[in-house]
Structure formats: structure tokens, C-alpha cells
């Protein structure tokens, strides 16, 4: 695990630093990011990081400490960025709850530090308390293709989380998700995919239950990770792997995982058949990181394995709830491999699902559905939109393919016992129209998945 927010310079931790770090390591912490609050704590943090290889530093002026913010402070701050252990600017932001500094100077300091982050292509760690609108306004005014942030100790509403994530930034929650009477926060958290989360303790503050009120320590991170796994109904390993990958993306700490041919999330095993696709959906990250739940699914054609490799990795299919053909490409491009693997799964008592764009008949130049009978138990077809023009635009594909997908769906009902159509819930897509089209026109199940 990586504790992305732990203030090692505060006396509560600093006075016992060796023990704090050793305890963290033996509880499964690999790295700690220690954000600063002013120039003095930035320098102290760098000293700590020089001593402990597992510690990295964010330097910055916390909103509480901005009362005397000026250009000289900014110049001094910039000098610290040269240090190899400094990997981010933070924490910066707005705090209208305590208001130790005026709103005006807080906003100036926040904006200037965002500009500094852009200049050095560094991520920012953002603190916010009761300043949602001003904070998002300034961030959105400054954001560009190289500015990304961690909205730490998130306490905004769902709409704010969504805005943050659409800008490809991350959110993190602290021990407060373990407190009773926090349904609001939990309900927001439920709707944020782990791909957009980071782990943090915010030590020495925000101790999780049952340590509430006591000094928080990075070794408590496990409690928060376990809570996230419980809320998202996935495993502890899923949360750790996914958030570690997120840390790699944002802070460039750790390493890119090796590509996976099969990957397990919860108790489902997914088969990464191919990266090749006949469409080029605007929301697809195939050309980006091509990652899911912390797995690296990037697979050039030359690396595509034969069926036997997938079969070996599956082992006993009864150990999984389901074996799903799904990746960043269109599985029916490798129909023979899908059929061979599915046959193995069915012969050994497993359950199969195929995730497809529904263009398999065009791709293979024949009706492939009779061939899938008995091999595929469930098929999920990407509907994307009930509007052919929008469908064509979103997938960057000819409009005729919409009708191809519709015919495939109708035909699938004859051969496969469960047929579901899915859409990605983009703001521009009419969800209710899509649901009605699925249920009334196509007579199949409908599932919307949030675009995060
Ligand atoms: Zn903070
Ligand atoms: Zn903090």
C-alpha cells in the first residue's frame, strides 16, 4: 500500500519517526508521501525523505499558512522542486472553515501554486474545506493537459467528485469513512470507481475507528483500504493493486505492472483476448494506459497469446463466479480463441460471459451466434446510445454499424440465455431513452455504467 498523505513532520510522528516508519513497513506500506504546509515544513520533509528511502515529499503552502504569501516564498518553493524526492506540490487549496488567512490571499496562493505545478509538470495535492465552488472554479480555470491533482480528504458532493474525475484527477478519503453516521460520504464513495481513488491516512489526523481521537499513523491505512474494499464489494488486493497503479499514474512512484493475459477482480476472472478493435470509442483508454483495476492490459498484436495460455491461467474455472471475455479490444476479432477457451470453461463446469460491441458478424463475415450456443452463457453488448448518429460519433464508426449491433442483439436472444445491453453514462447520452430502447424495442436487460 502507499499512504499518499501522511505528515511525518508533525511532532506526534516526528518524535517517534523510526518506530512510525518501521511499523508502517511491517503493516504493508511500501511508500509514504509526506505533504508540507509551508517552507519550513517543506524543508523538514525533504530532510526526512533523505533519510528514509520509502518517503517522498510534496512541497507547498497550505491555505492555513498563506497569510504572508508573496513572490519570495514562491521563489523559495520553486528551488525546492529540484530535489529528487520532491514529487508533487502540496498541500495547497482553500480552507474557509478555519480561515486562518483571508479568502483573497488563499485564492492567490492556490492559483500561483497551480501555475507552478504546470510549469514543472508536477501533480498537486489539494486541500478543501467549505470552499467547493471557488476551489473548482480556480482549478478549472488553470487546468490544462498536464495539470492533475489529488483532492485529498474529499468532502465535496457527488457532482464535484464527478467534475474532478472527468478532469482525470483523483480523490481520496480518510479515516472518516469508518465513522458511524457518515452515509453521505459513503454514498458518494460507492459511485466512485477504485480507478479514481488513492489511499491516505492524513496522519497524524483523522484516525479511523477504533482509534478515533488518537494520533493517526500510516500503519492504520489497512483499515481504510479494507473499508474501501467492503464498500465496493471487491477484495483488499483489488483496492491495493488499483490504488498503487493510480499512484504510479499521478506521482510516478512505483512501477508499471507487467501486462496481464487474464485478470481477477472480485471473484470474476477476465480474459484479455486482444487490444485490436474495429471501433475507436471516444471514452476508451486503449491508446492511453489501457488499465483496469490496476492491471496493465496493453497487448500489441505480436504479444497476443494462443488459447492454451489462457486455459492454463484459468486452471479450474469453478473457482470463479464467471469467466468473462473482455479487454480493451473486440474479442470476436479472435473468435477461434474465444470459442476454444469457452469450450474448455464449459467442459469444466464454469460460467462464461462475452463482452462485445455486437459487430462480430461483420468482423467474421458470417452469423457467429449459432457457434456460440452452449459456449457462452451471457453476452453483454455495448449499446452506447439509442441514437444512431450519436452511436456513430461516440464509436467513430459508420452509422450502419448501429443497425448491425441491433440485429446482433436480436439474433443473440435465440442462442444465448442472457442478453444484456450496456451503456457508458456520459452526460451527453440520454440514459432513459437508451433504457426504453433496450427494454421495449430489443426486449433485453439494460445496464448503465458510470463513466469514471
Ligand atoms: Zn488537508
Ligand atoms: Zn494534510
Coordinates of C-alpha atoms and ligand atoms in Angstrom, one line a residue:
X1 CA 0.0 0.0 0.0
X2 CA 1.0 3.6 -0.5
X3 CA 0.0 6.2 2.1
X4 CA -0.3 9.3 -0.1
X5 CA -1.0 11.7 2.7
X6 CA 0.9 11.4 6.0
X7 CA 2.5 14.5 7.6
X8 CA 5.7 13.0 9.0
X9 CA 7.0 16.4 10.2
X10 CA 4.4 16.9 12.9
X11 CA 5.8 16.2 16.4
X12 CA 3.3 13.4 17.1
X13 CA 5.0 11.4 14.3
X14 CA 8.4 13.0 14.1
X15 CA 9.4 12.4 17.7
X16 CA 9.0 8.7 17.1
X17 CA 9.8 8.5 13.4
X18 CA 11.9 5.3 13.3
X19 CA 9.1 3.4 15.0
X20 CA 6.4 5.0 12.9
X21 CA 8.1 4.1 9.7
X22 CA 9.1 0.6 10.8
X23 CA 5.5 -0.1 12.0
X24 CA 4.2 1.2 8.6
X25 CA 6.5 -1.1 6.7
X26 CA 5.6 -4.2 8.7
X27 CA 1.9 -3.3 8.2
X28 CA 2.4 -3.5 4.4
X29 CA 3.2 0.2 3.5
X30 CA 5.7 0.5 0.7
X31 CA 5.8 4.2 0.2
X32 CA 4.7 7.3 2.1
X33 CA 4.1 10.7 0.6
X34 CA 4.5 13.5 3.2
X35 CA 2.8 16.8 2.1
X36 CA 4.1 20.1 3.6
X37 CA 2.3 23.1 4.9
X38 CA 4.9 25.9 4.5
X39 CA 8.6 26.5 3.6
X40 CA 9.8 25.3 6.9
X41 CA 7.9 22.0 6.9
X42 CA 8.8 21.5 3.2
X43 CA 12.5 21.6 4.2
X44 CA 11.9 19.4 7.2
X45 CA 10.1 16.9 5.0
X46 CA 13.0 16.8 2.5
X47 CA 15.4 16.0 5.3
X48 CA 13.1 13.1 6.4
X49 CA 12.9 11.8 2.8
X50 CA 16.7 11.9 2.5
X51 CA 16.9 9.6 5.5
X52 CA 14.1 7.2 4.6
X53 CA 14.1 5.7 1.1
X54 CA 10.3 4.9 1.3
X55 CA 9.4 8.6 1.9
X56 CA 8.6 11.1 -0.9
X57 CA 7.6 14.7 -0.4
X58 CA 5.2 17.3 -1.7
X59 CA 6.2 20.9 -1.0
X60 CA 3.8 23.7 -0.8
X61 CA 2.0 26.3 1.2
X62 CA -1.2 25.1 3.0
X63 CA -4.2 27.5 2.9
X64 CA -3.8 27.9 6.7
X65 CA -0.3 29.3 6.1
X66 CA -0.9 31.7 3.3
X67 CA -1.4 34.9 5.4
X68 CA 2.0 36.3 4.3
X69 CA 2.2 34.6 0.9
X70 CA 4.3 36.5 -1.6
X71 CA 6.6 36.1 -4.6
X72 CA 9.7 35.4 -2.5
X73 CA 8.0 32.5 -0.9
X74 CA 7.1 31.2 -4.4
X75 CA 10.7 31.6 -5.5
X76 CA 12.0 29.6 -2.4
X77 CA 9.4 27.0 -3.1
X78 CA 10.5 26.6 -6.7
X79 CA 14.1 26.0 -5.6
X80 CA 12.9 23.0 -3.5
X81 CA 11.3 21.4 -6.6
X82 CA 14.8 20.4 -7.8
X83 CA 15.2 17.8 -5.1
X84 CA 14.8 14.3 -6.4
X85 CA 12.5 13.2 -3.6
X86 CA 10.0 16.1 -4.3
X87 CA 7.3 14.6 -6.5
X88 CA 4.4 17.0 -6.1
X89 CA 3.2 20.4 -5.0
X90 CA 1.1 20.3 -1.8
X91 CA -0.8 20.7 0.1
X92 CA -2.4 23.7 -1.5
X93 CA -6.0 24.7 -1.7
X94 CA -8.7 26.6 0.2
X95 CA -10.0 26.4 3.8
X96 CA -13.0 28.6 4.6
X97 CA -13.8 26.7 7.8
X98 CA -10.9 27.9 9.9
X99 CA -10.0 31.0 7.7
X100 CA -6.5 31.4 9.3
X101 CA -5.8 33.5 6.2
X102 CA -8.2 35.7 4.2
X103 CA -10.1 34.2 1.3
X104 CA -8.4 36.5 -1.1
X105 CA -4.9 35.6 -0.2
X106 CA -5.8 31.9 -0.1
X107 CA -7.0 32.1 -3.6
X108 CA -3.9 33.9 -4.8
X109 CA -1.6 31.3 -3.2
X110 CA -3.7 28.4 -4.6
X111 CA -3.6 29.8 -8.1
X112 CA 0.1 30.7 -8.1
X113 CA 1.0 27.2 -6.9
X114 CA -1.2 25.6 -9.6
X115 CA 0.7 27.7 -12.1
X116 CA 4.0 26.5 -10.6
X117 CA 2.8 22.9 -10.9
X118 CA 2.0 23.4 -14.5
X119 CA 5.4 25.0 -15.2
X120 CA 7.2 22.0 -13.7
X121 CA 4.6 19.4 -14.9
X122 CA 4.1 18.2 -11.3
X123 CA 0.8 16.9 -9.7
X124 CA -0.8 18.9 -6.9
X125 CA -2.3 17.7 -3.6
X126 CA -5.4 19.7 -2.9
X127 CA -6.9 20.5 0.4
X128 CA -10.5 21.8 0.6
X129 CA -12.8 22.7 3.4
X130 CA -16.1 24.5 2.7
X131 CA -14.7 26.1 -0.4
X132 CA -16.1 23.8 -3.1
X133 CA -17.2 26.4 -5.7
X134 CA -14.1 28.7 -5.5
X135 CA -11.8 25.7 -5.4
X136 CA -13.3 24.1 -8.5
X137 CA -13.6 27.4 -10.4
X138 CA -9.9 28.2 -9.9
X139 CA -8.8 24.6 -10.6
X140 CA -10.9 24.6 -13.8
X141 CA -9.6 28.0 -14.9
X142 CA -6.0 26.7 -14.5
X143 CA -6.3 23.1 -15.6
X144 CA -4.6 22.0 -18.8
X145 CA -3.4 18.7 -20.3
X146 CA -0.5 18.5 -17.8
X147 CA -2.2 19.5 -14.6
X148 CA -3.6 16.7 -12.4
X149 CA -4.4 16.6 -8.7
X150 CA -5.3 14.6 -5.7
X151 CA -8.4 16.0 -4.0
X152 CA -7.4 14.7 -0.6
X153 CA -9.8 14.1 2.4
X154 CA -12.6 14.6 -0.1
X155 CA -15.6 16.3 1.4
X156 CA -17.4 17.7 -1.6
X157 CA -20.7 16.4 -3.1
X158 CA -21.1 13.8 -5.8
X159 CA -21.2 16.4 -8.7
X160 CA -17.9 17.8 -7.5
X161 CA -16.3 14.3 -7.4
X162 CA -17.5 13.7 -11.0
X163 CA -16.0 17.0 -12.2
X164 CA -12.7 16.1 -10.6
X165 CA -12.7 12.7 -12.2
X166 CA -13.7 14.0 -15.6
X167 CA -10.5 16.1 -15.4
X168 CA -8.6 12.9 -14.8
X169 CA -7.7 13.8 -11.2
X170 CA -8.1 11.6 -8.2
X171 CA -9.9 11.7 -4.9
X172 CA -9.1 10.1 -1.5
X173 CA -10.9 9.6 1.7
X174 CA -9.5 9.3 5.2
X175 CA -10.5 7.6 8.5
X176 CA -13.8 9.4 8.5
X177 CA -15.3 6.8 6.2
X178 CA -15.1 4.4 9.1
X179 CA -17.1 6.7 11.4
X180 CA -20.8 6.0 12.0
X181 CA -23.4 8.5 10.6
X182 CA -21.4 9.2 7.5
X183 CA -23.9 7.8 5.0
X184 CA -23.5 10.9 2.7
X185 CA -19.8 10.3 2.2
X186 CA -20.3 6.5 1.8
X187 CA -23.0 7.1 -0.8
X188 CA -20.6 9.3 -2.8
X189 CA -17.7 6.9 -2.4
X190 CA -19.9 4.0 -3.7
X191 CA -20.2 5.8 -7.0
X192 CA -16.5 6.5 -7.5
X193 CA -14.7 3.6 -9.2
X194 CA -11.5 2.4 -7.5
X195 CA -9.6 3.6 -10.6
X196 CA -10.1 7.1 -9.4
X197 CA -9.2 6.6 -5.7
X198 CA -6.0 6.9 -3.8
X199 CA -5.2 5.7 -0.2
X200 CA -4.4 8.1 2.5
X201 CA -4.4 8.3 6.3
X202 CA -3.9 12.1 6.7
X203 CA -1.8 11.2 9.8
X204 CA -1.5 12.4 12.5
X205 CA -5.1 13.5 12.0
X206 CA -8.4 11.6 11.1
X207 CA -7.7 8.4 12.9
X208 CA -10.0 5.6 11.7
X209 CA -12.3 3.7 14.1
X210 CA -11.4 2.3 16.6
X211 CA -8.5 4.8 17.1
X212 CA -10.7 7.9 16.6
X213 CA -9.4 10.8 18.7
X214 CA -5.9 9.3 19.0
X215 CA -2.8 10.1 16.9
X216 CA -3.2 8.6 13.5
X217 CA -0.4 6.6 11.9
X218 CA 0.4 5.3 8.4
X219 CA 0.0 1.7 9.8
X220 CA -3.7 2.4 10.1
X221 CA -4.0 2.6 6.3
X222 CA -5.0 -1.0 6.2
X223 CA -8.3 -0.2 8.0
X224 CA -9.2 2.4 5.3
X225 CA -8.3 0.1 2.4
X226 CA -10.4 -2.7 4.0
X227 CA -13.3 -0.3 4.3
X228 CA -13.0 0.7 0.6
X229 CA -12.9 -2.9 -0.4
X230 CA -16.1 -3.6 1.6
X231 CA -17.9 -0.6 0.1
X232 CA -17.0 -1.6 -3.4
X233 CA -17.6 -5.3 -2.8
X234 CA -14.1 -6.2 -4.1
X235 CA -11.1 -7.7 -2.4
X236 CA -8.4 -5.9 -0.3
X237 CA -5.9 -6.9 -3.0
X238 CA -8.1 -5.3 -5.7
X239 CA -8.0 -2.0 -3.8
X240 CA -4.3 -2.1 -3.2
X241 CA -3.4 -3.1 -6.7
X242 CA -5.7 -0.5 -8.2
X243 CA -4.6 2.4 -6.0
X244 CA -0.9 1.6 -6.4
X245 CA -1.4 1.9 -10.2
X246 CA -3.1 5.2 -9.6
X247 CA -0.2 6.4 -7.6
X248 CA 2.1 5.4 -10.4
X249 CA 0.0 7.3 -12.9
X250 CA -0.3 10.5 -10.8
X251 CA 3.0 10.7 -8.9
X252 CA 5.2 8.3 -10.9
X253 CA 6.1 6.4 -7.8
X254 CA 6.4 2.6 -8.1
X255 CA 6.4 0.8 -11.5
X256 CA 4.1 -0.1 -14.4
X257 CA 2.8 -3.6 -13.8
X258 CA 3.6 -6.3 -16.4
X259 CA 0.8 -6.9 -18.9
X260 CA -1.9 -9.4 -17.9
X261 CA -3.5 -12.0 -20.1
X262 CA -6.1 -12.9 -17.5
X263 CA -7.0 -10.7 -14.6
X264 CA -9.1 -11.2 -11.5
X265 CA -11.4 -8.6 -10.0
X266 CA -13.6 -9.7 -7.0
X267 CA -14.2 -13.4 -7.8
X268 CA -14.5 -12.9 -11.6
X269 CA -11.7 -13.8 -14.0
X270 CA -11.4 -11.7 -17.1
X271 CA -9.7 -12.8 -20.3
X272 CA -7.7 -10.1 -22.1
X273 CA -8.2 -11.6 -25.6
X274 CA -6.9 -8.7 -27.8
X275 CA -6.4 -4.9 -27.9
X276 CA -7.5 -4.8 -31.5
X277 CA -10.8 -3.2 -32.2
X278 CA -12.9 -2.2 -35.2
X279 CA -14.2 0.9 -33.4
X280 CA -12.4 3.7 -31.7
X281 CA -14.7 4.9 -28.9
X282 CA -14.1 8.4 -27.6
X283 CA -14.3 7.2 -24.0
X284 CA -11.9 4.3 -24.4
X285 CA -8.4 4.5 -22.9
X286 CA -6.9 1.9 -25.3
X287 CA -4.3 4.4 -26.5
X288 CA -3.7 5.7 -23.0
X289 CA -2.8 3.5 -20.0
X290 CA -5.1 0.6 -21.1
X291 CA -5.5 -0.4 -17.5
X292 CA -8.4 -1.8 -15.4
X293 CA -8.3 -2.2 -11.7
X294 CA -4.6 -1.7 -11.6
X295 CA -3.9 -4.3 -14.3
X296 CA -1.9 -3.4 -17.3
X297 CA -3.9 -4.7 -20.3
X298 CA -1.7 -3.2 -23.0
X299 CA -1.1 -6.0 -25.6
X300 CA 0.3 -5.4 -29.1
X301 CA -0.8 -8.0 -31.7
X302 CA 2.6 -9.7 -31.6
X303 CA 2.0 -10.5 -27.9
X304 CA -1.5 -12.0 -28.2
X305 CA -1.3 -15.5 -26.7
X306 CA -2.9 -18.7 -28.1
X307 CA -5.9 -20.2 -26.4
X308 CA -3.7 -22.7 -24.4
X309 CA -2.1 -19.9 -22.5
X310 CA -5.5 -18.5 -21.3
X311 CA -6.6 -22.0 -20.5
X312 CA -3.5 -22.6 -18.3
X313 CA -4.1 -19.4 -16.5
X314 CA -7.7 -20.2 -15.9
X315 CA -7.0 -23.5 -14.3
X316 CA -10.2 -24.7 -12.6
X317 CA -13.0 -22.4 -13.9
X318 CA -15.3 -23.5 -11.0
X319 CA -13.1 -21.4 -8.7
X320 CA -14.6 -18.2 -10.3
X321 CA -18.1 -16.9 -10.4
X322 CA -17.7 -16.2 -14.1
X323 CA -15.1 -16.2 -16.9
X324 CA -15.5 -13.0 -18.9
X325 CA -14.1 -12.3 -22.3
X326 CA -13.3 -8.6 -22.0
X327 CA -10.4 -6.3 -22.7
X328 CA -9.6 -3.1 -24.5
X329 CA -10.3 -4.7 -27.9
X330 CA -13.2 -6.5 -29.5
X331 CA -13.0 -10.3 -28.5
X332 CA -14.8 -11.6 -31.6
X333 CA -11.8 -10.4 -33.7
X334 CA -10.2 -13.6 -32.2
X335 CA -13.4 -15.7 -32.4
X336 CA -11.5 -19.0 -32.6
X337 CA -9.6 -18.3 -29.4
X338 CA -12.8 -17.2 -27.6
X339 CA -14.5 -20.5 -28.7
X340 CA -11.6 -22.7 -27.7
X341 CA -11.3 -21.1 -24.2
X342 CA -15.1 -21.0 -23.7
X343 CA -15.3 -24.7 -24.6
X344 CA -12.7 -25.5 -22.0
X345 CA -14.6 -23.5 -19.4
X346 CA -18.0 -25.1 -20.2
X347 CA -16.5 -28.6 -20.2
X348 CA -15.0 -27.9 -16.8
X349 CA -18.2 -26.6 -15.1
X350 CA -17.6 -22.9 -15.4
X351 CA -19.8 -20.0 -16.5
X352 CA -18.9 -17.7 -19.5
X353 CA -19.8 -14.1 -20.5
X354 CA -18.8 -12.3 -23.6
X355 CA -18.5 -8.5 -23.7
X356 CA -18.7 -7.3 -27.3
X357 CA -19.6 -4.4 -29.5
X358 CA -22.0 -6.6 -31.4
X359 CA -20.1 -6.3 -34.7
X360 CA -18.9 -9.9 -34.6
X361 CA -21.0 -11.0 -37.7
X362 CA -19.4 -8.2 -39.8
X363 CA -15.9 -8.9 -38.5
X364 CA -16.2 -12.6 -39.2
X365 CA -18.4 -12.3 -42.4
X366 CA -20.9 -14.8 -41.1
X367 CA -23.6 -15.3 -38.4
X368 CA -21.4 -16.4 -35.5
X369 CA -24.2 -16.6 -32.9
X370 CA -25.2 -20.3 -33.6
X371 CA -21.5 -21.1 -33.0
X372 CA -21.7 -19.5 -29.6
X373 CA -24.7 -21.5 -28.4
X374 CA -23.7 -23.7 -25.5
X375 CA -20.3 -22.0 -25.2
X376 CA -21.4 -18.5 -24.0
X377 CA -23.9 -18.2 -21.1
X378 CA -24.3 -14.5 -21.1
X379 CA -23.5 -11.7 -23.6
X380 CA -23.1 -8.0 -22.8
X381 CA -23.4 -5.8 -25.9
X382 CA -22.3 -2.2 -25.9
X383 CA -25.4 -0.2 -26.9
X384 CA -23.7 3.2 -26.2
X385 CA -26.7 5.2 -27.4
X386 CA -30.2 4.7 -28.8
X387 CA -29.5 7.4 -31.4
X388 CA -27.6 6.0 -34.5
X389 CA -25.9 9.4 -35.2
X390 CA -24.6 9.7 -31.7
X391 CA -23.6 6.0 -31.7
X392 CA -21.6 6.6 -34.8
X393 CA -19.9 9.7 -33.3
X394 CA -19.1 8.1 -30.0
X395 CA -17.6 5.0 -31.5
X396 CA -16.1 6.8 -34.5
X397 CA -17.6 4.2 -36.8
X398 CA -20.1 4.1 -39.7
X399 CA -23.7 4.6 -38.8
X400 CA -24.7 1.3 -40.4
X401 CA -22.9 -0.4 -37.5
X402 CA -25.7 0.7 -35.2
X403 CA -28.2 -1.4 -37.1
X404 CA -25.6 -4.2 -37.2
X405 CA -25.4 -4.1 -33.4
X406 CA -29.2 -4.1 -33.1
X407 CA -29.5 -7.1 -35.4
X408 CA -26.8 -8.9 -33.5
X409 CA -28.7 -8.3 -30.2
X410 CA -32.0 -9.6 -31.6
X411 CA -30.2 -12.7 -33.1
X412 CA -28.3 -13.3 -29.8
X413 CA -31.6 -13.9 -27.9
X414 CA -32.1 -17.0 -30.0
X415 CA -28.9 -18.7 -29.0
X416 CA -27.7 -17.2 -25.7
X417 CA -29.8 -17.4 -22.5
X418 CA -28.8 -14.0 -21.1
X419 CA -28.5 -10.9 -23.3
X420 CA -27.7 -7.5 -21.7
X421 CA -27.0 -4.2 -23.4
X422 CA -24.8 -1.7 -21.7
X423 CA -24.1 2.0 -22.0
X424 CA -21.5 4.3 -20.5
X425 CA -23.3 7.0 -18.7
X426 CA -21.9 10.1 -20.4
X427 CA -23.6 13.4 -19.8
X428 CA -24.5 13.7 -23.5
X429 CA -26.2 10.4 -23.7
X430 CA -29.9 10.1 -22.9
X431 CA -30.0 7.3 -20.4
X432 CA -33.8 6.9 -20.2
X433 CA -34.1 6.7 -23.9
X434 CA -31.5 4.0 -24.1
X435 CA -33.2 2.0 -21.3
X436 CA -36.5 2.2 -23.1
X437 CA -34.9 1.2 -26.4
X438 CA -33.3 -1.8 -24.7
X439 CA -36.3 -3.0 -22.8
X440 CA -39.1 -2.2 -25.2
X441 CA -37.5 -2.4 -28.7
X442 CA -34.9 -5.0 -28.1
X443 CA -36.5 -6.9 -25.2
X444 CA -33.2 -7.3 -23.3
X445 CA -31.8 -6.3 -20.0
X446 CA -30.2 -2.9 -19.6
X447 CA -27.2 -1.8 -17.6
X448 CA -25.6 1.7 -17.3
X449 CA -22.1 2.0 -16.0
X450 CA -20.9 5.3 -14.8
X451 CA -18.1 6.9 -16.8
X452 CA -15.2 7.4 -14.4
Ligands
LIG1 ZN1 -5.6 18.7 4.1
LIG2 ZN1 -2.8 17.2 5.1

